PDB file of C-alpha atoms in Angstrom:
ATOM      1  CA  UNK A   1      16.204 -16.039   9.030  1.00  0.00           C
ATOM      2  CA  UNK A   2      12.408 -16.394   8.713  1.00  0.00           C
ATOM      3  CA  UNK A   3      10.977 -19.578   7.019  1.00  0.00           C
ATOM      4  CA  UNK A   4       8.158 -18.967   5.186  1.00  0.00           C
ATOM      5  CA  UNK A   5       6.300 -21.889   4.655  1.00  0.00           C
ATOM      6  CA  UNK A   6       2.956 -21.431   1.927  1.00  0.00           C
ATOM      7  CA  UNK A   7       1.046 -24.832   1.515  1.00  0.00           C
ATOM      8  CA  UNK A   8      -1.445 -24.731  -1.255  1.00  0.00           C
ATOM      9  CA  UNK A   9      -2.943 -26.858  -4.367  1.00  0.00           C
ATOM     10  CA  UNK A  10      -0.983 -24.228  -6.442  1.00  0.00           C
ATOM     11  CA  UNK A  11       2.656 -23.454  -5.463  1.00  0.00           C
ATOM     12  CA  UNK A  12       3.241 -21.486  -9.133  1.00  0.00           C
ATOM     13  CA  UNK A  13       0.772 -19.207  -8.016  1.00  0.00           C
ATOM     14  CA  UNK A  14       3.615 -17.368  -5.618  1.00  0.00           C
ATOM     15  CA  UNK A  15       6.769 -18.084  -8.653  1.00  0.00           C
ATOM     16  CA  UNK A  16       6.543 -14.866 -10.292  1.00  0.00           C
ATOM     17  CA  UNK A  17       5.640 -12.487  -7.106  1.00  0.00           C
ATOM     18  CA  UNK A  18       8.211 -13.676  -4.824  1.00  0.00           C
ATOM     19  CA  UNK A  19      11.478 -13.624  -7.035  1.00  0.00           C
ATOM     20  CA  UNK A  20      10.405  -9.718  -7.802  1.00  0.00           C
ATOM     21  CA  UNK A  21      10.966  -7.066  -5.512  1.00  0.00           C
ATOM     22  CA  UNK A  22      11.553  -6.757  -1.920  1.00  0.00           C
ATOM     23  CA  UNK A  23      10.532 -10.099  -1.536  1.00  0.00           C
ATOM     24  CA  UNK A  24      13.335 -11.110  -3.587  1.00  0.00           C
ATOM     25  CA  UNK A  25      16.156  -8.897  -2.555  1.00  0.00           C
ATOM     26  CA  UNK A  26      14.909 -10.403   1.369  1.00  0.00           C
ATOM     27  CA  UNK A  27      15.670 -13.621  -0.059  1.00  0.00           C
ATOM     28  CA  UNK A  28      18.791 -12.943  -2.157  1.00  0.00           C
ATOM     29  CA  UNK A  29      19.808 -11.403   1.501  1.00  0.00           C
ATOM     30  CA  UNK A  30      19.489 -14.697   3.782  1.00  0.00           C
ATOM     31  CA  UNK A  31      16.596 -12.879   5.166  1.00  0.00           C
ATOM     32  CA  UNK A  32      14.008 -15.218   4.620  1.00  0.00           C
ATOM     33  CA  UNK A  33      13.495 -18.167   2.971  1.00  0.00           C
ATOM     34  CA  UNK A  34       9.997 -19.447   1.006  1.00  0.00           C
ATOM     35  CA  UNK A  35       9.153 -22.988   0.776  1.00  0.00           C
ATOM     36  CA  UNK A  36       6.078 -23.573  -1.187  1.00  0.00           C
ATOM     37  CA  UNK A  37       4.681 -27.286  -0.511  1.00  0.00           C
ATOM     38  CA  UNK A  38       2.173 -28.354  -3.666  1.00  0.00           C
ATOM     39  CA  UNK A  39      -1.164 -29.763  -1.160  1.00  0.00           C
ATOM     40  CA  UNK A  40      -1.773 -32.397  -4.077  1.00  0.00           C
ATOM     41  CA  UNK A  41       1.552 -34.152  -3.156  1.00  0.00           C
ATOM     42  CA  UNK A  42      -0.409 -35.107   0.132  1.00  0.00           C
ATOM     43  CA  UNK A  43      -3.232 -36.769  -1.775  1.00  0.00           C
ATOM     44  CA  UNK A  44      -3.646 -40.198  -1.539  1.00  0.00           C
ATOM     45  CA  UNK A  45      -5.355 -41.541  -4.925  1.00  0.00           C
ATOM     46  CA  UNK A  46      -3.997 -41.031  -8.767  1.00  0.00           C
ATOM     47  CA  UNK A  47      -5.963 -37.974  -9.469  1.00  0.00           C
ATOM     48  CA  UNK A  48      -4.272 -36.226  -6.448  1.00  0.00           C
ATOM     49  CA  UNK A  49      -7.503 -35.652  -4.881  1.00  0.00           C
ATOM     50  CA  UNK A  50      -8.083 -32.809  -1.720  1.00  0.00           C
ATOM     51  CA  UNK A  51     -11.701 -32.430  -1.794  1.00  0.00           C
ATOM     52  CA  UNK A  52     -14.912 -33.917  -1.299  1.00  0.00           C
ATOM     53  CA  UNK A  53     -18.488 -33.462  -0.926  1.00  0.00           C
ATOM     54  CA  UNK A  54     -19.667 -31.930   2.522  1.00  0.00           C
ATOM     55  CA  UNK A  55     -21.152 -34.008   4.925  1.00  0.00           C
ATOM     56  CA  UNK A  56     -25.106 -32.883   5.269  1.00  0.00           C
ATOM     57  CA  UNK A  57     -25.028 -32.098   1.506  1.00  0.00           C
ATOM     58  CA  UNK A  58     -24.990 -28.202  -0.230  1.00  0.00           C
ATOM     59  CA  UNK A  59     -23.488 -26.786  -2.976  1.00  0.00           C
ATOM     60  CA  UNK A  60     -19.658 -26.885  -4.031  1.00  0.00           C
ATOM     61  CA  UNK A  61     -17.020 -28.869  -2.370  1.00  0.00           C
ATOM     62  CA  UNK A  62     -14.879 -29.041   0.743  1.00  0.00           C
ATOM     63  CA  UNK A  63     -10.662 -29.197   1.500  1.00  0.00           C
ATOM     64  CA  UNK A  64     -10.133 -32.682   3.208  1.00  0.00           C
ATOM     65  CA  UNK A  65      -8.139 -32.240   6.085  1.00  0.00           C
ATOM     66  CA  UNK A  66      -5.736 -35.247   5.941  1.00  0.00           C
ATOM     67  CA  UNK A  67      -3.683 -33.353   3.115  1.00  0.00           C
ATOM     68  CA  UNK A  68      -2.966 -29.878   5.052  1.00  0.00           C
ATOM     69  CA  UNK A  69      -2.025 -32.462   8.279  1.00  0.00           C
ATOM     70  CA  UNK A  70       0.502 -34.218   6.275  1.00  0.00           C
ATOM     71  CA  UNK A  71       1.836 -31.477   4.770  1.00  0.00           C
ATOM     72  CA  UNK A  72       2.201 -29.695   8.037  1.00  0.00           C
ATOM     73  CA  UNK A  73       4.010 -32.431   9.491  1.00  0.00           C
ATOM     74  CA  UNK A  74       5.996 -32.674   6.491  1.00  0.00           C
ATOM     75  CA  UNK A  75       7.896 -29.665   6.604  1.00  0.00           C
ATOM     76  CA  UNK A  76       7.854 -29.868  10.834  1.00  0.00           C
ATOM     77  CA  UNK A  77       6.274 -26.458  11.152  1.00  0.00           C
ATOM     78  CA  UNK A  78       5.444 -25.032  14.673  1.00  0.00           C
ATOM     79  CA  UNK A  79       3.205 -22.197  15.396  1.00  0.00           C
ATOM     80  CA  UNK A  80       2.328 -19.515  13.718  1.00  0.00           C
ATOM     81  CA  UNK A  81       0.297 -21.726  11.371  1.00  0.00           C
ATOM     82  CA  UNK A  82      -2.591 -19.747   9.773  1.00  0.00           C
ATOM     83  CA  UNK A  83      -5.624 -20.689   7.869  1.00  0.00           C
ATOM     84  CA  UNK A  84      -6.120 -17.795   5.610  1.00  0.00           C
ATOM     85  CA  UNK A  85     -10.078 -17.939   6.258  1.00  0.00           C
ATOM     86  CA  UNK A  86     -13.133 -15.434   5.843  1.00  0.00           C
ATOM     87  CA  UNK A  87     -14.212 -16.802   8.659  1.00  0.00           C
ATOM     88  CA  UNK A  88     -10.728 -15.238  10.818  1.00  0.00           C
ATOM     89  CA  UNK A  89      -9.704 -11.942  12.182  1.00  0.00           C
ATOM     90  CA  UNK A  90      -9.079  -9.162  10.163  1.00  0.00           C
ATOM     91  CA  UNK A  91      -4.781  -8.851   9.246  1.00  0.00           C
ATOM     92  CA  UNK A  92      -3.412  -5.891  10.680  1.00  0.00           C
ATOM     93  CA  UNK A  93       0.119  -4.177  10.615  1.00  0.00           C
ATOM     94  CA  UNK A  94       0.104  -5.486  14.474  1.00  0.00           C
ATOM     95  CA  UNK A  95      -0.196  -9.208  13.056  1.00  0.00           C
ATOM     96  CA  UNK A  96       2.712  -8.100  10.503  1.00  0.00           C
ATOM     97  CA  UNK A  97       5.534  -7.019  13.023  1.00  0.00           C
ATOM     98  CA  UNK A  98       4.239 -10.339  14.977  1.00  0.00           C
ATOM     99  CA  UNK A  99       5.091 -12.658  12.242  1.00  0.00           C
ATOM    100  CA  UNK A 100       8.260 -10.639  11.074  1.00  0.00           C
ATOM    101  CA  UNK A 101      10.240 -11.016  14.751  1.00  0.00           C
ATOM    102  CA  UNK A 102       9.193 -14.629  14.823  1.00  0.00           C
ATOM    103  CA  UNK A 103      11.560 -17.438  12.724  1.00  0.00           C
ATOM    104  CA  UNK A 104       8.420 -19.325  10.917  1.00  0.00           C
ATOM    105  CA  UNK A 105       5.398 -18.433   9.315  1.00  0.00           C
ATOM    106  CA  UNK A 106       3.116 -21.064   7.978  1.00  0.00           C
ATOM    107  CA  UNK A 107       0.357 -20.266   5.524  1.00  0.00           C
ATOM    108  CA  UNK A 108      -2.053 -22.712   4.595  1.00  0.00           C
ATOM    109  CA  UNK A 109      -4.159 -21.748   1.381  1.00  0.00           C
ATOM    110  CA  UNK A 110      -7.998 -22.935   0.829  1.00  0.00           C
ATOM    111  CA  UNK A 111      -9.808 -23.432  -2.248  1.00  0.00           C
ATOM    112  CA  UNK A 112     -12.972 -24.320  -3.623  1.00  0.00           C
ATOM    113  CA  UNK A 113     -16.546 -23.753  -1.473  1.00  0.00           C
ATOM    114  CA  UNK A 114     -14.406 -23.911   1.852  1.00  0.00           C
ATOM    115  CA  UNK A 115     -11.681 -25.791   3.877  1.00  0.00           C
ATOM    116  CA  UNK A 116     -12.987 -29.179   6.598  1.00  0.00           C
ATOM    117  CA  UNK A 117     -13.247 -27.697  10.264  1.00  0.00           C
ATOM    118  CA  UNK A 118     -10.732 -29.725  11.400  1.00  0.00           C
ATOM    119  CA  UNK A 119      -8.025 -28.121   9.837  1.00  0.00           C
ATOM    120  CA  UNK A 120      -9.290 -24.481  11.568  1.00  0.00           C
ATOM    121  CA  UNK A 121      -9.779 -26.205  15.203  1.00  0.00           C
ATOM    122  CA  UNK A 122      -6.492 -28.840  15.316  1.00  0.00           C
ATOM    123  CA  UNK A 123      -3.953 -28.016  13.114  1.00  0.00           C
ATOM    124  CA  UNK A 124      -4.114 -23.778  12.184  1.00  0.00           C
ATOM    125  CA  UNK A 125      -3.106 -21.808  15.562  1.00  0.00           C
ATOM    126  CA  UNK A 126      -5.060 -18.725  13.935  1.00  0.00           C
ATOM    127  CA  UNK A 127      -7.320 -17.822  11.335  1.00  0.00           C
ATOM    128  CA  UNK A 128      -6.915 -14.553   9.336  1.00  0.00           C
ATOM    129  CA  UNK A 129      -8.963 -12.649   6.643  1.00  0.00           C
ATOM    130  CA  UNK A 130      -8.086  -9.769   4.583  1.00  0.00           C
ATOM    131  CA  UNK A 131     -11.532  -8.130   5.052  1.00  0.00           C
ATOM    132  CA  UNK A 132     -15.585  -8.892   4.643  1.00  0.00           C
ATOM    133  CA  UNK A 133     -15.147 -10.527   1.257  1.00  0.00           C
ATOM    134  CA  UNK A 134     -14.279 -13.695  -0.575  1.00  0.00           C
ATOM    135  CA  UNK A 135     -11.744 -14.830  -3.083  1.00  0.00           C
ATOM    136  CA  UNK A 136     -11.322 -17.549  -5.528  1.00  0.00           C
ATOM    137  CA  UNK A 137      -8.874 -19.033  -2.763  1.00  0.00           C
ATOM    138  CA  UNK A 138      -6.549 -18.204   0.236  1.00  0.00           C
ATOM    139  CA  UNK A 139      -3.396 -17.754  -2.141  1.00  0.00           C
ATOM    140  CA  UNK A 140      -3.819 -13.794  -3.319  1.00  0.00           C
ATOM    141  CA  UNK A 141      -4.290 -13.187   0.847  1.00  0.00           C
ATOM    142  CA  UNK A 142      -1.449 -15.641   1.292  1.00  0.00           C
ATOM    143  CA  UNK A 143       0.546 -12.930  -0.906  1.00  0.00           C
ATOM    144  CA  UNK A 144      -0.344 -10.167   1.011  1.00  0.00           C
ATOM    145  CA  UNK A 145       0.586 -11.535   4.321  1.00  0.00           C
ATOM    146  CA  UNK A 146       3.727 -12.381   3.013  1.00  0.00           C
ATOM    147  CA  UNK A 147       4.317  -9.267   1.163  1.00  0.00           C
ATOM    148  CA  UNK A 148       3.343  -7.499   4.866  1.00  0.00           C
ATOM    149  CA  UNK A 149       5.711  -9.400   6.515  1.00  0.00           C
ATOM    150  CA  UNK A 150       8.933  -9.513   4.609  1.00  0.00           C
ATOM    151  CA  UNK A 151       9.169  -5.591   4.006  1.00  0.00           C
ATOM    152  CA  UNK A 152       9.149  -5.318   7.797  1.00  0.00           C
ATOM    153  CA  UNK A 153      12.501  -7.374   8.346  1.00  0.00           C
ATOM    154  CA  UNK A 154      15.554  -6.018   8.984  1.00  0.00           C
ATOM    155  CA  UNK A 155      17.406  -5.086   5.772  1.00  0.00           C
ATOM    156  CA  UNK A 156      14.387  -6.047   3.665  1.00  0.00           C
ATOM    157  CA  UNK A 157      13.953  -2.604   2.524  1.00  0.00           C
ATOM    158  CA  UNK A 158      16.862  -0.079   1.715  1.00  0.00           C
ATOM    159  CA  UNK A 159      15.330   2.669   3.468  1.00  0.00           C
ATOM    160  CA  UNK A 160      13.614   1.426   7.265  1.00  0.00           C
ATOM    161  CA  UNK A 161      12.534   4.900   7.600  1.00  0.00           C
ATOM    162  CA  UNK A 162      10.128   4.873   4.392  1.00  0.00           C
ATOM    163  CA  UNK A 163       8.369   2.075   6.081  1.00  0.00           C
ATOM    164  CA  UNK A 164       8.478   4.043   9.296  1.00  0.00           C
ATOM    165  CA  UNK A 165       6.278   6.106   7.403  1.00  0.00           C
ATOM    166  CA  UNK A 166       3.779   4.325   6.160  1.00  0.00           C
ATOM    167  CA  UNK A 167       0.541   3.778   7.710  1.00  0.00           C
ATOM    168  CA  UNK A 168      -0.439   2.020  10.650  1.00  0.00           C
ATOM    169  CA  UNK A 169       3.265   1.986  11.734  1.00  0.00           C
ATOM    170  CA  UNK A 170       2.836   3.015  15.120  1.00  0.00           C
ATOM    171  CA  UNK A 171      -0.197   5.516  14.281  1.00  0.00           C
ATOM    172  CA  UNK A 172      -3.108   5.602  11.800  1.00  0.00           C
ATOM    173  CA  UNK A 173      -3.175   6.117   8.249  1.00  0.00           C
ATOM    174  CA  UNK A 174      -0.481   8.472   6.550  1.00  0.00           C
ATOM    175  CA  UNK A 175      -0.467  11.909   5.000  1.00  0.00           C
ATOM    176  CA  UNK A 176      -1.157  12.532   1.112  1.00  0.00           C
ATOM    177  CA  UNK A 177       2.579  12.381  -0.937  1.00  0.00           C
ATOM    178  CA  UNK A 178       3.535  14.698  -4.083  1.00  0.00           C
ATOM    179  CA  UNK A 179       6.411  14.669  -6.129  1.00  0.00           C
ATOM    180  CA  UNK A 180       7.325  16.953  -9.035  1.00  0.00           C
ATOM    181  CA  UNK A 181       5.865  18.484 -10.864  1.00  0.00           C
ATOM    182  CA  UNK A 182       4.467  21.250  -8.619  1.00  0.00           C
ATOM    183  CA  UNK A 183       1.427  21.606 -10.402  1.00  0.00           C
ATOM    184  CA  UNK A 184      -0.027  19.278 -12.795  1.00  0.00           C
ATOM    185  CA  UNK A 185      -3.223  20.025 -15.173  1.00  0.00           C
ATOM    186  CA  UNK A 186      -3.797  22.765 -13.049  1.00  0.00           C
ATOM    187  CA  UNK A 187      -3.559  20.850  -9.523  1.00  0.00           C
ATOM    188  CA  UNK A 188      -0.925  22.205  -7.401  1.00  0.00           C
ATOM    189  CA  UNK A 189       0.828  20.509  -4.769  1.00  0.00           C
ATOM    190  CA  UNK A 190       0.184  22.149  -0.860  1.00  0.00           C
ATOM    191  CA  UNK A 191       2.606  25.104  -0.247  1.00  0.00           C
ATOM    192  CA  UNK A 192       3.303  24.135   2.608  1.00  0.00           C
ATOM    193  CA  UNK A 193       5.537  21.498   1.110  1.00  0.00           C
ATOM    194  CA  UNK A 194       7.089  23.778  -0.620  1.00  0.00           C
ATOM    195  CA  UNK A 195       7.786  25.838   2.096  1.00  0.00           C
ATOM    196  CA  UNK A 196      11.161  24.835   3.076  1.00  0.00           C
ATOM    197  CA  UNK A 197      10.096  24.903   6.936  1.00  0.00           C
ATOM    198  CA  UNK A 198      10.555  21.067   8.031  1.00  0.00           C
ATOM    199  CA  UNK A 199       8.490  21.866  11.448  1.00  0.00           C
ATOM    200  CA  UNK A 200       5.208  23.299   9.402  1.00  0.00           C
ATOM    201  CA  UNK A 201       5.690  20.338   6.976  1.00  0.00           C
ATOM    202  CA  UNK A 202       6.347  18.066  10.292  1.00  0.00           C
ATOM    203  CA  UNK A 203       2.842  19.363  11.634  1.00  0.00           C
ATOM    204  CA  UNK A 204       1.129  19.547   8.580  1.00  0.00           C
ATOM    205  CA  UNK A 205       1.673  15.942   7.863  1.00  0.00           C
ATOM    206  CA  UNK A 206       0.255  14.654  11.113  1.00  0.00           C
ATOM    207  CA  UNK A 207      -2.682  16.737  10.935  1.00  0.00           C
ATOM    208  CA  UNK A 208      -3.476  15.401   7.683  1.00  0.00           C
ATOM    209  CA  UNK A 209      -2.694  11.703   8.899  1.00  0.00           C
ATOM    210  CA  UNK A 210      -4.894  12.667  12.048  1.00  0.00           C
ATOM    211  CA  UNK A 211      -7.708  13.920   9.770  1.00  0.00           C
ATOM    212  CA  UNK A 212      -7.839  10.957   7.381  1.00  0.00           C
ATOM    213  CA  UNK A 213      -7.910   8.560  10.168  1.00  0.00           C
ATOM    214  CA  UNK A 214     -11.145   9.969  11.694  1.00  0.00           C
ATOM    215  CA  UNK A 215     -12.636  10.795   8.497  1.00  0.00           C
ATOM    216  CA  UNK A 216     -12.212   6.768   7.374  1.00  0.00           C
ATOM    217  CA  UNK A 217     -13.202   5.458  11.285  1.00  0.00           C
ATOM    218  CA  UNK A 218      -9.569   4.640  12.264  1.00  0.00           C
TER     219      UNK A 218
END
């Protein structure tokens, strides 16, 4: 079983995602299990405090790092521990198989202007992004990573071979799907699909894959 530990100032955030889905049936399963540790619980004053002015002055305020050290230690996690961070490497499907073979994932979740050093250089083992932008906090990338992960484990999914499909497993970006109806508002689906001939739809499909992934600089 994985353990899936997600520490952040707002565990309610993950609630209605997790228990829907794959995520859930992966759960339901014994295939993984999510513990999602409230940050505040780590503060130390009555208003639950976990941030603070940076040192040097600037706008907006920074994570304290004694919080996301306690609550690590709390829960006894071990490495992978990852700083969702702007500042980290882009997440791949490579990073996604990685985390899915191991037994524990930790996922600590920033908020506000940014998160103290610290936390990045002595207690995270890796920092990841989900591109060149920012969010309102590391919680909706948290998601994604976990959402990444889960579908990948064994039994997660009732059909492996629909995720052996998908882009980026083992290749670059997938071919264009249709379903019924054939033709739509005057937009008809490829005859080749239609065809019948598994080997021309075989080839077809990684010539399209192969096409997309140079035309979008895979």
């Amino acid at each position: 079983m994985l353990t899936i530990n997600i520490i952040s100032i707002f565990p309610d955030f993950f609630t209605g995602p997790l228990g829907l889905s794959i995520p859930k049936r992966a759960a339901e399963a014994g295939l993984v299990r999510y513990n999602c540790v409230d940050l505040r619980s780590f503060a130390t004053d009555k208003h639950k405090t976990v941030d603070d002015a940076p040192f040097g002055g600037g706008p907006g305020m920074v994570m304290k790092p004694a919080p996301f050290f306690d609550a690590v230690e709390s829960v006894g996690a071990t490495a992978p521990i990852v700083l969702l961070s702007p500042r980290g490497k882009v997440f791949s499907h490579a990073d996604a198989v990685r985390f899915a073979e191991g037994t524990e994932l930790t996922l600590l979740c920033g908020h506000y202007k940014d998160v103290d050093q610290r936390v990045a250089d002595h207690l995270a083992t890796e920092e990841i992004s989900l591109g060149d932008f920012v969010l309102s906090g590391g919680e909706p990338a948290a998601l994604a990573v976990v959402d990444a992960v889960v579908r990948l484990l064994p039994g997660a999914m009732s059909d492996i071979e629909s995720a052996r499909t998908d882009s980026f497993f083992d290749r670059g970006l997938s071919a264009p799907s249709y379903t019924r109806p054939a033709e739509y508002r005057g937009f008809k689906v490829p005859d080749v699909l239609l065809s019948g001939n598994h080997a021309e739809i075989d080839r077809w499909r990684r010539e399209e894959g192969e096409r997309l992934t140079r035309e979008r600089g895979g």
